[in-house]
Each structure stands twice: as C-alpha cells, then as structure tokens.
C-alpha cells in the first residue's frame, strides 16, 4: 500500500485479501474518531479504549458481514463501538450493584467513584449531563451527525432508520439539549443546538 489517500472501500477490499497494511491504514484513519465517539457514550477513557478495541476486533471478526456506507467503513465502526459501549455500561452497572452490597472503607469508595478518574479527553459535566437525557438512538445520531460530522443520510443508514426519521429525531434531540444545557452553552459551546441538518 503506497497511497494512504485510497478510499476506505479500496483499503477494505485489500484487507479482505489479507493485506495487513491496508487494515492498519483503516485503523490509523478512524481510531481517533471511534475513540471520541466511545468516550462521549461512556464518559471514561478506559471504557472508550475498550469499546474502540472491540469495534476494530469485530470489524475483522465479522468481516464477511461488514457494510461500507457511502464508501466509508466509519459508520459501521461507530455503530459497533456504540454497541460495545452499551455492553460495557451494562456490565459496570451490574458491577456497581455488586460493590454496593459489599461493605468497604470510604477511601476505597472514593477510588471507585468515576468522578475521581483522570481523563485525557475533556468533556464538561454540563455537556455529559445534557447528553445523558437523550435516548440511546438519539445520542448515537447526535454523536454521528454533530460530533463526527457524518451526513444525515449516512448516519440514518448506519443506525437503520430512514433519513426522514433521523431528521425528526435530531430536531427533538436538539430541543432536549437546549432545555438541559445552561443558557451560556446555547450559542458558544453546543453546535448540536444549531439548525437542522439538510
């Protein structure tokens, strides 16, 4: 592979033929965006890293069933990272319930509190709380369209709904975010509050 500007569809076709370098180029191209998406869903660096690794593992494990959307492998990776992040969150909830039933010292509790963890990728509490009010599908759409800048039709196809349904969901999600975010975020910090995508 000499040309790193080759499209995902070409790199993926080469990957399926056993070209490890082509797969590596896909990983290098999309790893950052998949990680950022997973971080928005999980709120934690380690969980985001786990979800990212799982997405690329599944990309290869399920290679015969992978769909390239509008010439890009990214939508498939983002959907897979979403599913991995949800599974991680469910596992953490079960783990927290188990820990809550076990007596422990307050110092240990502080170490287990996600609020005490260090994040290299910053996301304000206000934004995290606002995103938390969205339904999982709406959160995924907002992440795809607003943060990852996927075209709305591609985001809709990736999550399995029509572009029209996606547009309605995005409009409702924006209204919920406007209500959930402090007024100071409305014009400066939140591109998700701007007009509907075309």
mmCIF file of C-alpha atoms in Angstrom:
data_model
loop_
_atom_site.group_PDB
_atom_site.id
_atom_site.type_symbol
_atom_site.label_atom_id
_atom_site.label_comp_id
_atom_site.label_asym_id
_atom_site.label_seq_id
_atom_site.Cartn_x
_atom_site.Cartn_y
_atom_site.Cartn_z
ATOM 1 C CA UNK A 1 0.000 0.000 0.000
ATOM 2 C CA UNK A 2 1.691 3.175 -1.125
ATOM 3 C CA UNK A 3 -1.169 5.635 -1.319
ATOM 4 C CA UNK A 4 -2.607 6.459 2.113
ATOM 5 C CA UNK A 5 -5.305 8.527 0.372
ATOM 6 C CA UNK A 6 -7.006 5.436 -1.013
ATOM 7 C CA UNK A 7 -10.688 5.265 -0.131
ATOM 8 C CA UNK A 8 -11.978 3.037 2.644
ATOM 9 C CA UNK A 9 -13.701 0.793 0.129
ATOM 10 C CA UNK A 10 -10.386 0.095 -1.638
ATOM 11 C CA UNK A 11 -8.485 -0.389 1.620
ATOM 12 C CA UNK A 12 -11.200 -2.681 2.939
ATOM 13 C CA UNK A 13 -11.162 -4.781 -0.238
ATOM 14 C CA UNK A 14 -7.386 -5.124 0.134
ATOM 15 C CA UNK A 15 -7.795 -6.002 3.826
ATOM 16 C CA UNK A 16 -10.156 -8.814 2.907
ATOM 17 C CA UNK A 17 -7.416 -10.212 0.678
ATOM 18 C CA UNK A 18 -5.116 -10.378 3.710
ATOM 19 C CA UNK A 19 -3.308 -7.039 3.328
ATOM 20 C CA UNK A 20 -2.390 -6.158 6.928
ATOM 21 C CA UNK A 21 -1.020 -2.763 5.900
ATOM 22 C CA UNK A 22 -4.371 -1.787 4.378
ATOM 23 C CA UNK A 23 -6.133 -2.764 7.600
ATOM 24 C CA UNK A 24 -3.556 -0.759 9.546
ATOM 25 C CA UNK A 25 -4.279 2.300 7.424
ATOM 26 C CA UNK A 26 -8.000 1.948 8.179
ATOM 27 C CA UNK A 27 -7.196 1.677 11.880
ATOM 28 C CA UNK A 28 -4.947 4.752 11.813
ATOM 29 C CA UNK A 29 -7.538 6.710 9.823
ATOM 30 C CA UNK A 30 -10.527 6.032 12.078
ATOM 31 C CA UNK A 31 -9.226 5.115 15.541
ATOM 32 C CA UNK A 32 -9.383 8.688 16.879
ATOM 33 C CA UNK A 33 -12.961 9.307 15.798
ATOM 34 C CA UNK A 34 -14.145 5.934 17.079
ATOM 35 C CA UNK A 35 -12.453 6.653 20.424
ATOM 36 C CA UNK A 36 -14.044 10.112 20.722
ATOM 37 C CA UNK A 37 -17.461 8.633 19.942
ATOM 38 C CA UNK A 38 -16.994 5.883 22.524
ATOM 39 C CA UNK A 39 -15.806 8.428 25.075
ATOM 40 C CA UNK A 40 -18.950 10.505 24.636
ATOM 41 C CA UNK A 41 -21.034 7.386 25.278
ATOM 42 C CA UNK A 42 -19.070 6.073 28.267
ATOM 43 C CA UNK A 43 -17.565 9.210 29.828
ATOM 44 C CA UNK A 44 -14.380 7.292 30.657
ATOM 45 C CA UNK A 45 -11.026 6.948 28.886
ATOM 46 C CA UNK A 46 -10.506 3.270 29.728
ATOM 47 C CA UNK A 47 -14.020 2.260 28.698
ATOM 48 C CA UNK A 48 -13.655 4.261 25.482
ATOM 49 C CA UNK A 49 -10.389 2.476 24.737
ATOM 50 C CA UNK A 50 -12.054 -0.895 25.384
ATOM 51 C CA UNK A 51 -15.007 -0.037 23.128
ATOM 52 C CA UNK A 52 -12.643 1.171 20.397
ATOM 53 C CA UNK A 53 -10.573 -2.008 20.562
ATOM 54 C CA UNK A 54 -13.760 -4.090 20.475
ATOM 55 C CA UNK A 55 -15.014 -2.218 17.389
ATOM 56 C CA UNK A 56 -11.853 -2.962 15.413
ATOM 57 C CA UNK A 57 -11.761 -6.539 16.668
ATOM 58 C CA UNK A 58 -15.362 -7.012 15.492
ATOM 59 C CA UNK A 59 -14.522 -5.310 12.196
ATOM 60 C CA UNK A 60 -12.152 -8.167 11.447
ATOM 61 C CA UNK A 61 -14.089 -10.958 13.171
ATOM 62 C CA UNK A 62 -17.280 -10.120 11.280
ATOM 63 C CA UNK A 63 -15.542 -9.033 8.077
ATOM 64 C CA UNK A 64 -17.869 -11.049 5.833
ATOM 65 C CA UNK A 65 -20.866 -9.057 7.100
ATOM 66 C CA UNK A 66 -19.370 -5.550 7.267
ATOM 67 C CA UNK A 67 -21.218 -2.857 5.285
ATOM 68 C CA UNK A 68 -19.301 0.033 3.719
ATOM 69 C CA UNK A 69 -21.609 3.088 3.811
ATOM 70 C CA UNK A 70 -21.062 5.702 1.095
ATOM 71 C CA UNK A 71 -17.508 4.477 0.605
ATOM 72 C CA UNK A 72 -16.617 4.639 4.305
ATOM 73 C CA UNK A 73 -16.082 1.987 6.966
ATOM 74 C CA UNK A 74 -16.543 4.600 9.727
ATOM 75 C CA UNK A 75 -20.343 4.319 10.157
ATOM 76 C CA UNK A 76 -20.042 0.547 10.720
ATOM 77 C CA UNK A 77 -17.258 1.133 13.264
ATOM 78 C CA UNK A 78 -19.287 3.790 15.092
ATOM 79 C CA UNK A 79 -22.362 1.559 15.349
ATOM 80 C CA UNK A 80 -20.209 -1.307 16.621
ATOM 81 C CA UNK A 81 -18.471 0.983 19.135
ATOM 82 C CA UNK A 82 -21.926 2.121 20.296
ATOM 83 C CA UNK A 83 -22.971 -1.464 20.961
ATOM 84 C CA UNK A 84 -19.688 -2.212 22.745
ATOM 85 C CA UNK A 85 -20.028 0.916 24.887
ATOM 86 C CA UNK A 86 -23.581 -0.049 25.875
ATOM 87 C CA UNK A 87 -22.422 -3.522 26.864
ATOM 88 C CA UNK A 88 -19.616 -2.033 28.948
ATOM 89 C CA UNK A 89 -22.049 0.326 30.676
ATOM 90 C CA UNK A 90 -24.431 -2.528 31.483
ATOM 91 C CA UNK A 91 -21.534 -4.509 32.902
ATOM 92 C CA UNK A 92 -20.438 -1.543 35.020
ATOM 93 C CA UNK A 93 -23.954 -1.100 36.412
ATOM 94 C CA UNK A 94 -24.027 -4.755 37.458
ATOM 95 C CA UNK A 95 -20.552 -4.393 38.954
ATOM 96 C CA UNK A 96 -21.534 -1.256 40.906
ATOM 97 C CA UNK A 97 -24.596 -3.020 42.290
ATOM 98 C CA UNK A 98 -22.409 -5.874 43.468
ATOM 99 C CA UNK A 99 -19.907 -3.476 45.039
ATOM 100 C CA UNK A 100 -22.699 -1.565 46.764
ATOM 101 C CA UNK A 101 -23.698 -4.765 48.527
ATOM 102 C CA UNK A 102 -20.183 -5.315 49.906
ATOM 103 C CA UNK A 103 -19.070 -3.289 52.970
ATOM 104 C CA UNK A 104 -15.897 -1.331 52.273
ATOM 105 C CA UNK A 105 -13.928 1.621 53.563
ATOM 106 C CA UNK A 106 -14.755 5.119 52.367
ATOM 107 C CA UNK A 107 -11.293 5.510 50.809
ATOM 108 C CA UNK A 108 -11.938 2.532 48.575
ATOM 109 C CA UNK A 109 -15.291 4.020 47.596
ATOM 110 C CA UNK A 110 -13.579 7.218 46.509
ATOM 111 C CA UNK A 111 -11.177 5.269 44.303
ATOM 112 C CA UNK A 112 -14.092 3.509 42.601
ATOM 113 C CA UNK A 113 -16.029 6.740 42.005
ATOM 114 C CA UNK A 114 -15.853 7.669 38.290
ATOM 115 C CA UNK A 115 -15.740 11.344 39.316
ATOM 116 C CA UNK A 116 -12.226 10.785 40.665
ATOM 117 C CA UNK A 117 -10.813 9.307 37.470
ATOM 118 C CA UNK A 118 -8.439 11.275 35.245
ATOM 119 C CA UNK A 119 -9.427 11.906 31.626
ATOM 120 C CA UNK A 120 -7.064 13.000 28.884
ATOM 121 C CA UNK A 121 -10.054 13.865 26.721
ATOM 122 C CA UNK A 122 -12.093 16.571 28.480
ATOM 123 C CA UNK A 123 -15.881 16.763 28.440
ATOM 124 C CA UNK A 124 -17.618 19.169 30.796
ATOM 125 C CA UNK A 125 -20.084 17.871 33.359
ATOM 126 C CA UNK A 126 -22.774 20.095 31.808
ATOM 127 C CA UNK A 127 -22.368 18.510 28.374
ATOM 128 C CA UNK A 128 -22.202 14.981 29.803
ATOM 129 C CA UNK A 129 -25.380 15.567 31.831
ATOM 130 C CA UNK A 130 -27.164 17.071 28.831
ATOM 131 C CA UNK A 131 -26.240 14.144 26.580
ATOM 132 C CA UNK A 132 -27.443 11.748 29.266
ATOM 133 C CA UNK A 133 -31.057 12.968 28.802
ATOM 134 C CA UNK A 134 -31.129 11.591 25.249
ATOM 135 C CA UNK A 135 -32.396 8.143 24.337
ATOM 136 C CA UNK A 136 -29.617 5.795 23.146
ATOM 137 C CA UNK A 137 -30.580 6.057 19.472
ATOM 138 C CA UNK A 138 -30.810 9.856 19.650
ATOM 139 C CA UNK A 139 -27.453 10.052 21.421
ATOM 140 C CA UNK A 140 -25.913 7.930 18.693
ATOM 141 C CA UNK A 141 -27.397 10.127 15.959
ATOM 142 C CA UNK A 142 -26.219 13.340 17.657
ATOM 143 C CA UNK A 143 -22.764 11.857 18.032
ATOM 144 C CA UNK A 144 -22.640 10.758 14.383
ATOM 145 C CA UNK A 145 -24.038 13.967 12.873
ATOM 146 C CA UNK A 146 -22.779 16.669 15.236
ATOM 147 C CA UNK A 147 -19.505 15.383 16.617
ATOM 148 C CA UNK A 148 -18.371 13.036 13.833
ATOM 149 C CA UNK A 149 -19.897 15.230 11.077
ATOM 150 C CA UNK A 150 -21.399 12.343 9.153
ATOM 151 C CA UNK A 151 -24.040 13.348 6.599
ATOM 152 C CA UNK A 152 -27.506 12.724 7.996
ATOM 153 C CA UNK A 153 -28.392 10.096 5.341
ATOM 154 C CA UNK A 154 -25.220 8.131 6.164
ATOM 155 C CA UNK A 155 -25.917 8.349 9.905
ATOM 156 C CA UNK A 156 -29.508 7.222 9.313
ATOM 157 C CA UNK A 157 -28.379 4.255 7.229
ATOM 158 C CA UNK A 158 -25.776 3.316 9.841
ATOM 159 C CA UNK A 159 -28.382 3.082 12.619
ATOM 160 C CA UNK A 160 -31.036 1.504 10.400
ATOM 161 C CA UNK A 161 -33.661 4.246 10.087
ATOM 162 C CA UNK A 162 -34.851 6.475 7.238
ATOM 163 C CA UNK A 163 -33.326 9.950 6.696
ATOM 164 C CA UNK A 164 -36.730 11.481 7.455
ATOM 165 C CA UNK A 165 -36.969 9.687 10.794
ATOM 166 C CA UNK A 166 -33.394 10.692 11.576
ATOM 167 C CA UNK A 167 -34.185 14.357 10.854
ATOM 168 C CA UNK A 168 -37.175 14.266 13.220
ATOM 169 C CA UNK A 169 -35.085 12.588 15.937
ATOM 170 C CA UNK A 170 -32.300 15.138 15.519
ATOM 171 C CA UNK A 171 -34.774 18.012 15.851
ATOM 172 C CA UNK A 172 -36.235 16.547 19.052
ATOM 173 C CA UNK A 173 -32.759 15.808 20.415
ATOM 174 C CA UNK A 174 -31.748 19.441 19.864
ATOM 175 C CA UNK A 175 -34.804 20.622 21.790
ATOM 176 C CA UNK A 176 -33.925 18.325 24.702
ATOM 177 C CA UNK A 177 -30.315 19.523 24.685
ATOM 178 C CA UNK A 178 -31.425 23.173 24.674
ATOM 179 C CA UNK A 179 -33.546 22.501 27.745
ATOM 180 C CA UNK A 180 -30.804 20.529 29.504
ATOM 181 C CA UNK A 181 -27.829 22.814 28.868
ATOM 182 C CA UNK A 182 -27.155 26.071 30.734
ATOM 183 C CA UNK A 183 -28.156 29.102 28.662
ATOM 184 C CA UNK A 184 -24.496 30.127 28.287
ATOM 185 C CA UNK A 185 -23.834 26.986 26.190
ATOM 186 C CA UNK A 186 -26.538 27.629 23.621
ATOM 187 C CA UNK A 187 -24.562 29.737 21.148
ATOM 188 C CA UNK A 188 -20.942 29.138 22.118
ATOM 189 C CA UNK A 189 -20.375 25.571 23.272
ATOM 190 C CA UNK A 190 -23.013 23.456 21.599
ATOM 191 C CA UNK A 191 -23.058 23.027 17.806
ATOM 192 C CA UNK A 192 -25.812 20.471 18.364
ATOM 193 C CA UNK A 193 -28.191 23.337 19.132
ATOM 194 C CA UNK A 194 -27.878 24.887 15.691
ATOM 195 C CA UNK A 195 -30.330 24.352 12.864
ATOM 196 C CA UNK A 196 -31.494 21.040 11.492
ATOM 197 C CA UNK A 197 -29.253 19.236 9.032
ATOM 198 C CA UNK A 198 -30.439 19.180 5.457
#
